[in-house]
Short mmCIF file of C-alpha atoms (C1' of nucleotides) in Angstrom, two decimals:
data_model
loop_
_atom_site.label_atom_id
_atom_site.label_comp_id
_atom_site.label_asym_id
_atom_site.label_seq_id
_atom_site.Cartn_x
_atom_site.Cartn_y
_atom_site.Cartn_z
CA UNK N 291 88.02 77.94 49.38
CA UNK N 292 86.21 77.43 52.63
CA UNK N 293 89.22 76.30 54.61
CA UNK N 294 88.03 74.86 57.86
CA UNK N 295 88.72 76.61 61.12
CA UNK N 296 88.79 75.70 64.79
CA UNK N 297 86.01 76.60 67.17
CA UNK N 298 88.16 79.35 68.64
CA UNK N 299 88.71 80.93 65.24
CA UNK N 300 85.01 80.57 64.48
CA UNK N 301 84.23 82.32 67.74
CA UNK N 302 86.53 85.18 66.90
CA UNK N 303 85.20 85.48 63.36
CA UNK N 304 81.53 85.38 64.34
CA UNK N 305 81.58 87.10 67.70
CA UNK N 306 79.83 84.15 69.31
CA UNK N 307 81.68 82.73 72.31
CA UNK N 308 83.14 79.25 72.19
CA UNK N 309 80.84 77.66 74.79
CA UNK N 310 77.88 79.32 73.14
CA UNK N 311 78.79 77.76 69.79
CA UNK N 312 78.86 74.35 71.43
CA UNK N 313 75.56 75.17 73.08
CA UNK N 314 74.00 76.08 69.73
CA UNK N 315 75.18 72.77 68.33
CA UNK N 316 73.70 70.95 71.30
CA UNK N 317 70.26 72.48 70.83
CA UNK N 318 70.38 71.83 67.10
CA UNK N 319 70.65 75.41 65.96
CA UNK N 320 73.99 74.76 64.30
CA UNK N 321 74.76 71.48 62.52
CA UNK N 322 77.40 69.23 64.09
CA UNK N 323 80.55 69.95 62.12
CA UNK N 324 83.10 67.33 61.05
CA UNK N 325 86.00 66.67 63.39
CA UNK N 326 89.76 66.36 63.03
CA UNK N 327 91.60 63.18 63.94
CA UNK N 328 92.06 64.69 67.36
CA UNK N 329 88.29 65.16 67.74
CA UNK N 330 88.26 68.90 67.24
CA UNK N 331 85.43 70.66 65.48
CA UNK N 332 86.12 72.07 62.04
CA UNK N 333 83.93 74.88 60.78
CA UNK N 334 83.55 75.91 57.17
CA UNK N 335 82.41 79.13 55.57
CA UNK N 336 78.73 78.25 55.68
CA UNK N 337 78.93 77.58 59.41
CA UNK N 338 80.51 80.98 59.92
CA UNK N 339 77.74 82.60 57.92
CA UNK N 340 75.15 80.77 59.96
CA UNK N 341 76.80 81.83 63.19
CA UNK N 342 76.89 85.45 62.10
CA UNK N 343 73.23 85.21 61.17
CA UNK N 344 72.37 83.79 64.56
CA UNK N 345 74.42 86.37 66.38
CA UNK N 346 72.85 89.22 64.52
CA UNK N 347 69.37 87.89 65.10
CA UNK N 348 70.11 87.43 68.81
CA UNK N 349 71.40 90.98 69.01
CA UNK N 350 68.14 92.08 67.48
CA UNK N 351 66.38 90.26 70.29
CA UNK N 352 64.93 87.37 68.31
CA UNK N 353 64.38 84.29 70.42
CA UNK N 354 66.08 81.05 69.58
CA UNK N 355 62.81 79.59 68.35
CA UNK N 356 62.23 82.50 66.00
CA UNK N 357 65.79 82.13 64.74
CA UNK N 358 65.18 78.47 64.10
CA UNK N 359 62.27 79.42 61.85
CA UNK N 360 64.31 82.11 60.13
CA UNK N 361 67.12 79.65 59.49
CA UNK N 362 64.74 77.16 57.92
CA UNK N 363 63.51 79.97 55.68
CA UNK N 364 67.03 80.94 54.78
CA UNK N 365 67.88 77.37 53.85
CA UNK N 366 64.96 77.20 51.44
CA UNK N 367 65.05 80.40 49.38
CA UNK N 368 62.20 79.57 47.02
CA UNK N 369 59.64 79.79 49.76
CA UNK N 370 57.48 82.81 50.37
CA UNK N 371 59.02 85.15 52.87
CA UNK N 372 55.71 85.89 54.56
CA UNK N 373 56.74 83.89 57.60
CA UNK N 374 59.95 85.88 57.98
CA UNK N 375 58.02 89.08 57.52
CA UNK N 376 55.54 88.03 60.16
CA UNK N 377 58.28 87.29 62.66
CA UNK N 378 59.96 90.61 62.00
CA UNK N 379 56.67 92.48 62.35
CA UNK N 380 55.88 90.76 65.63
CA UNK N 381 59.32 91.64 66.88
CA UNK N 382 58.89 95.26 65.79
CA UNK N 383 55.70 95.46 67.81
CA UNK N 384 57.48 94.12 70.86
CA UNK N 385 60.34 96.53 70.39
CA UNK N 386 58.04 99.50 70.12
CA UNK N 387 56.21 98.55 73.28
CA UNK N 388 59.48 97.99 75.09
CA UNK N 389 60.77 101.39 73.99
CA UNK N 390 57.62 103.10 75.20
CA UNK N 391 57.77 101.39 78.54
CA UNK N 392 61.47 102.13 78.94
CA UNK N 393 60.86 105.77 78.13
CA UNK N 394 58.27 105.94 80.91
CA UNK N 395 60.70 104.23 83.18
CA UNK N 396 63.48 106.64 82.32
CA UNK N 397 61.23 109.52 83.20
CA UNK N 398 60.44 108.03 86.56
CA UNK N 399 64.07 107.32 87.32
CA UNK N 400 65.00 110.87 86.37
CA UNK N 401 62.28 112.17 88.63
CA UNK N 402 63.63 110.02 91.45
CA UNK N 403 67.20 111.14 90.98
CA UNK N 404 66.35 114.80 90.61
CA UNK N 405 64.30 114.68 93.78
CA UNK N 406 67.11 113.14 95.79
CA UNK N 407 68.71 115.93 97.79
CA UNK N 408 71.54 113.73 99.05
CA UNK N 409 70.28 113.95 102.56
CA UNK N 410 69.09 111.03 104.62
CA UNK N 411 66.97 108.17 103.42
CA UNK N 412 63.91 109.57 105.15
CA UNK N 413 63.80 112.47 102.67
CA UNK N 414 65.01 110.49 99.70
CA UNK N 415 62.86 110.63 96.63
CA UNK N 416 64.27 107.35 95.32
CA UNK N 417 63.05 105.34 98.27
CA UNK N 418 59.88 107.36 98.58
CA UNK N 419 58.79 106.85 95.01
CA UNK N 420 59.51 103.16 95.14
CA UNK N 421 57.46 102.87 98.31
CA UNK N 422 54.53 104.89 96.98
CA UNK N 423 53.40 103.24 93.85
CA UNK N 424 50.11 105.07 94.18
CA UNK N 425 51.72 108.27 92.98
CA UNK N 426 52.99 106.71 89.86
CA UNK N 427 50.42 106.37 87.15
CA UNK N 428 52.16 104.94 84.21
CA UNK N 429 51.22 101.93 82.20
CA UNK N 430 52.95 98.61 82.64
CA UNK N 431 53.15 95.86 80.05
CA UNK P 1320 44.91 98.19 112.64
CA UNK P 1321 46.96 96.02 110.41
CA UNK P 1322 44.62 93.07 110.29
CA UNK P 1323 46.45 90.14 108.89
CA UNK P 1324 45.61 88.74 105.51
CA UNK P 1325 46.17 85.48 103.66
CA UNK P 1326 48.81 85.08 100.98
CA UNK P 1327 46.10 85.21 98.32
CA UNK P 1328 44.79 88.51 99.60
CA UNK P 1329 48.34 89.84 99.87
CA UNK P 1330 48.90 88.80 96.26
CA UNK P 1331 45.78 90.62 95.14
CA UNK P 1332 46.63 93.71 97.14
CA UNK P 1333 50.24 93.93 96.03
CA UNK P 1334 50.04 92.60 92.51
CA UNK P 1335 52.70 90.00 93.26
CA UNK P 1336 51.65 86.43 92.49
CA UNK P 1337 51.25 83.90 95.27
CA UNK P 1338 54.17 81.64 94.30
CA UNK P 1339 56.35 84.69 93.82
CA UNK P 1340 55.59 85.87 97.35
CA UNK P 1341 56.66 82.49 98.69
CA UNK P 1342 59.74 82.69 96.52
CA UNK P 1343 60.62 86.11 97.93
CA UNK P 1344 60.31 84.69 101.41
CA UNK P 1345 62.54 81.80 100.46
CA UNK P 1346 65.33 84.04 99.21
CA UNK P 1347 65.03 86.27 102.24
CA UNK P 1348 63.61 89.31 100.50
CA UNK P 1349 60.46 89.19 102.58
CA UNK P 1350 60.48 88.16 106.25
CA UNK P 1351 58.77 84.90 107.16
CA UNK P 1352 55.36 85.94 108.44
CA UNK P 1353 53.59 84.35 111.41
CA UNK P 1354 51.23 81.47 110.68
CA UNK P 1355 47.73 80.53 111.67
CA UNK P 1356 46.99 77.34 113.56
CA UNK P 1357 46.46 75.69 110.23
CA UNK P 1358 49.95 76.75 109.09
CA UNK P 1359 48.84 79.50 106.74
CA UNK P 1360 50.87 82.65 106.33
CA UNK P 1361 49.46 85.87 107.75
CA UNK P 1362 50.63 89.15 106.31
CA UNK P 1363 50.34 92.53 107.98
CA UNK P 1364 50.32 96.04 106.60
CA UNK P 1365 54.11 96.40 106.62
CA UNK P 1366 54.47 93.22 104.58
CA UNK P 1367 52.03 94.59 102.05
CA UNK P 1368 54.01 97.81 101.85
CA UNK P 1369 57.22 95.88 101.40
CA UNK P 1370 55.66 93.77 98.66
CA UNK P 1371 54.42 96.85 96.82
CA UNK P 1372 57.88 98.35 97.09
CA UNK P 1373 59.44 95.21 95.66
CA UNK P 1374 56.92 95.00 92.87
CA UNK P 1375 57.42 98.58 91.87
CA UNK P 1376 61.17 98.23 91.95
CA UNK P 1377 60.97 95.06 89.84
CA UNK P 1378 58.74 96.85 87.35
CA UNK P 1379 61.42 99.49 87.14
CA UNK P 1380 63.85 96.73 86.30
CA UNK P 1381 65.88 96.73 89.49
CA UNK P 1382 67.52 93.40 90.18
CA UNK P 1383 66.74 91.48 93.33
CA UNK P 1384 70.14 92.30 94.78
CA UNK P 1385 69.63 96.02 94.20
CA UNK P 1386 66.21 95.77 95.81
CA UNK P 1387 67.76 94.05 98.78
CA UNK P 1388 70.04 97.05 99.25
CA UNK P 1389 67.19 99.49 98.77
CA UNK P 1390 65.13 97.65 101.38
CA UNK P 1391 67.94 97.81 103.90
CA UNK P 1392 68.13 101.54 103.25
CA UNK P 1393 64.40 101.90 103.65
CA UNK P 1394 64.52 100.12 106.98
CA UNK P 1395 67.11 102.56 108.30
CA UNK P 1396 65.88 106.07 107.44
CA UNK P 1397 68.65 108.03 109.16
CA UNK P 1398 71.27 106.83 106.74
CA UNK P 1399 72.52 108.86 103.83
CA UNK P 1400 70.64 108.06 100.67
CA UNK P 1401 73.72 108.15 98.47
CA UNK P 1402 73.62 104.40 98.02
CA UNK P 1403 70.02 104.54 96.81
CA UNK P 1404 70.88 107.39 94.50
CA UNK P 1405 73.80 105.45 93.09
CA UNK P 1406 71.65 102.40 92.40
CA UNK P 1407 69.01 104.53 90.69
CA UNK P 1408 71.62 106.31 88.59
CA UNK P 1409 73.18 103.02 87.52
CA UNK P 1410 69.76 101.79 86.53
CA UNK P 1411 69.07 105.00 84.60
CA UNK P 1412 72.29 104.46 82.67
CA UNK P 1413 71.26 100.94 81.78
CA UNK P 1414 67.83 102.10 80.71
CA UNK P 1415 69.24 104.80 78.48
CA UNK P 1416 71.58 102.39 76.78
CA UNK P 1417 68.79 99.93 76.29
CA UNK P 1418 66.57 102.61 74.77
CA UNK P 1419 69.29 103.66 72.35
CA UNK P 1420 69.95 100.11 71.27
CA UNK P 1421 66.24 99.38 70.88
CA UNK P 1422 65.81 102.51 68.78
CA UNK P 1423 68.57 101.31 66.46
CA UNK P 1424 66.91 97.95 66.35
CA UNK P 1425 63.54 99.45 65.51
CA UNK P 1426 65.08 101.28 62.61
CA UNK P 1427 66.64 98.11 61.32
CA UNK P 1428 63.42 96.14 61.69
CA UNK P 1429 61.51 98.85 59.85
CA UNK P 1430 64.08 98.78 57.09
CA UNK P 1431 63.71 95.02 56.88
CA UNK P 1432 59.95 95.09 56.74
CA UNK P 1433 59.77 97.91 54.22
CA UNK P 1434 62.23 96.07 52.02
CA UNK P 1435 60.28 92.87 52.05
CA UNK P 1436 58.23 92.71 48.87
CA UNK P 1437 56.36 89.57 49.93
CA UNK P 1438 58.03 87.59 47.23
CA UNK P 1439 60.26 84.60 47.87
CA UNK P 1440 62.91 84.36 50.52
CA UNK P 1441 65.66 84.90 48.03
CA UNK P 1442 64.57 88.51 47.61
CA UNK P 1443 63.56 89.03 51.21
CA UNK P 1444 65.09 91.93 52.98
CA UNK P 1445 64.45 90.36 56.39
CA UNK P 1446 66.59 87.34 55.73
CA UNK P 1447 69.11 89.31 53.74
CA UNK P 1448 69.76 91.85 56.44
CA UNK P 1449 70.07 89.24 59.12
CA UNK P 1450 72.56 87.34 57.01
CA UNK P 1451 74.63 90.39 56.16
CA UNK P 1452 75.66 91.88 59.39
CA UNK P 1453 78.44 93.71 57.57
CA UNK P 1454 75.92 96.15 56.13
CA UNK P 1455 74.62 97.07 59.49
CA UNK P 1456 76.79 99.50 61.34
CA UNK P 1457 75.04 100.19 64.53
CA UNK P 1458 76.42 100.02 68.00
CA UNK P 1459 75.72 97.14 70.32
CA UNK P 1460 75.85 97.10 74.12
"C1'" DC H 1390 28.45 67.11 104.72
"C1'" DT H 1391 30.03 67.65 100.53
"C1'" DA H 1392 32.19 70.42 97.08
"C1'" DC H 1393 35.51 73.38 95.87
"C1'" DA H 1394 38.78 77.00 96.62
"C1'" DT H 1395 42.81 78.06 98.79
"C1'" DC H 1396 46.65 76.89 101.09
"C1'" DC H 1397 50.93 73.97 102.25
"C1'" DT H 1398 55.75 71.79 100.82
"C1'" DC H 1399 58.62 70.07 97.57
"C1'" DT H 1400 60.86 69.34 93.23
"C1'" DA H 1401 61.69 70.38 88.53
"C1'" DG H 1402 61.58 73.35 84.55
"C1'" DC H 1403 62.12 77.67 81.66
"C1'" DG H 1404 65.56 80.52 78.39
"C1'" DA H 1405 69.99 81.36 77.01
"C1'" DC H 1406 73.65 80.86 78.40
"C1'" DT H 1407 78.13 80.68 81.78
"C1'" DA H 1408 81.47 78.47 84.84
"C1'" DG H 1409 84.20 74.90 86.32
"C1'" DA H 1410 86.19 70.15 86.72
"C1'" DG H 1411 89.13 66.98 84.74
"C1'" DG H 1412 91.44 65.50 80.92
"C1'" DA H 1413 93.53 65.29 75.86
"C1'" DG H 1414 95.85 67.46 71.91
"C1'" DC H 1415 99.00 70.55 69.77
"C1'" DA H 1416 102.72 74.10 68.64
"C1'" DA H 1417 106.92 76.24 70.06
"C1'" DG H 1418 111.06 76.81 72.63
"C1'" DC H 1419 115.01 74.56 74.99
"C1'" DG A 489 112.85 64.58 73.37
"C1'" DC A 490 110.55 67.26 76.84
"C1'" DT A 491 108.23 70.74 78.96
"C1'" DT A 492 105.26 74.72 78.97
"C1'" DG A 493 101.10 76.70 78.06
"C1'" DC A 494 97.35 77.25 75.17
"C1'" DT A 495 93.34 75.46 73.05
"C1'" DC A 496 90.27 71.97 72.82
"C1'" DC A 497 87.15 68.01 74.56
"C1'" DT A 498 82.98 66.28 77.58
"C1'" DC A 499 80.18 66.68 81.36
"C1'" DT A 500 77.70 68.64 85.13
"C1'" DA A 501 75.95 72.33 87.67
"C1'" DG A 502 74.94 77.14 88.34
"C1'" DT A 503 72.86 81.74 86.99
"C1'" DC A 504 68.27 84.81 87.36
"C1'" DG A 505 63.63 85.34 88.54
"C1'" DC A 506 60.43 83.14 88.54
"C1'" DT A 507 56.59 79.34 86.99
"C1'" DA A 508 54.42 74.78 86.93
"C1'" DG A 509 53.00 70.71 88.86
"C1'" DA A 510 52.48 66.86 92.24
"C1'" DG A 511 50.35 65.46 96.25
"C1'" DG A 512 48.26 66.64 100.30
"C1'" DA A 513 45.97 69.63 104.19
"C1'" DT A 514 42.77 73.18 105.48
"C1'" DG A 515 38.99 76.43 105.17
"C1'" DT A 516 34.40 78.01 103.57
"C1'" DA A 517 29.77 78.15 101.25
"C1'" DG A 518 25.64 75.91 100.23
#
DNA sequence: CTACATCCTCTAGCGACTAGAGGAGCAAGC
DNA sequence: GCTTGCTCCTCTAGTCGCTAGAGGATGTAG
């Protein structure tokens, strides 16, 4: 059923690049797969699932360490999922802060660009606003 | 007028940490200041302005290379500000994409957390959603 | 004059990859 | 069989923007 595939095929299937797969193996995020006679890695279905999991979690901005925890949880399905929930909640908090701060940033960039009359630098809002942080009263971090 | 200050005072005034100031000097973002007899750096008002500019630009997410360009522009105020405008617009585009992707992410995290009934992992929405990327049809990058 | 803070240089480390060198294996066409 | 060209292997070093620490010199307050 789970016919084994090469690292290239695994990369294509999972969307994780070949060197990144090797990197994940190196840092112990992905188990070392068996090899062919010619020393090539052979990945099975469970490896592909794991890779997809990792990729998705990375896309969602989870750090490798958080993913490590999530993978341990996934491997042991009888455990309470409170830990997973906690990680997700922490991440949600981060995301919300990041969105708020990016929204403020967008506003400021828009203000800069709208103010730029395409003249010389001396009248340029972009440079001016960057130079005059005093004018800008938004909240960082 | 511009009485010279120590690196520590410059750090306090600009909000850029001491080692970071030295790092900026090392990569040529900030000119090497004169030194005291005892080999300590002495910063003047223009250095402080430059540091504040850099800090603000970094807070806005501009990369060091972009800041380098912006600083060259700032130093030569008779130039057209099109380059600065272009950099700011590029950054705005990035920010907007990042906001959109974070908003999608927030939705997915909320869905995960709401689905998690605090039971065991096997029924946990958090793990389940991460594992099943197929279900999730949002746009990345 | 003695603490202690601040400064100096230098090197190494972080996270999460990415790039490149230098070589081996493999599948297909001639 | 032989060559071409792709994929694969390992290994090291580089990316970005800092940050941390060692080990030492200098400056300042009590």
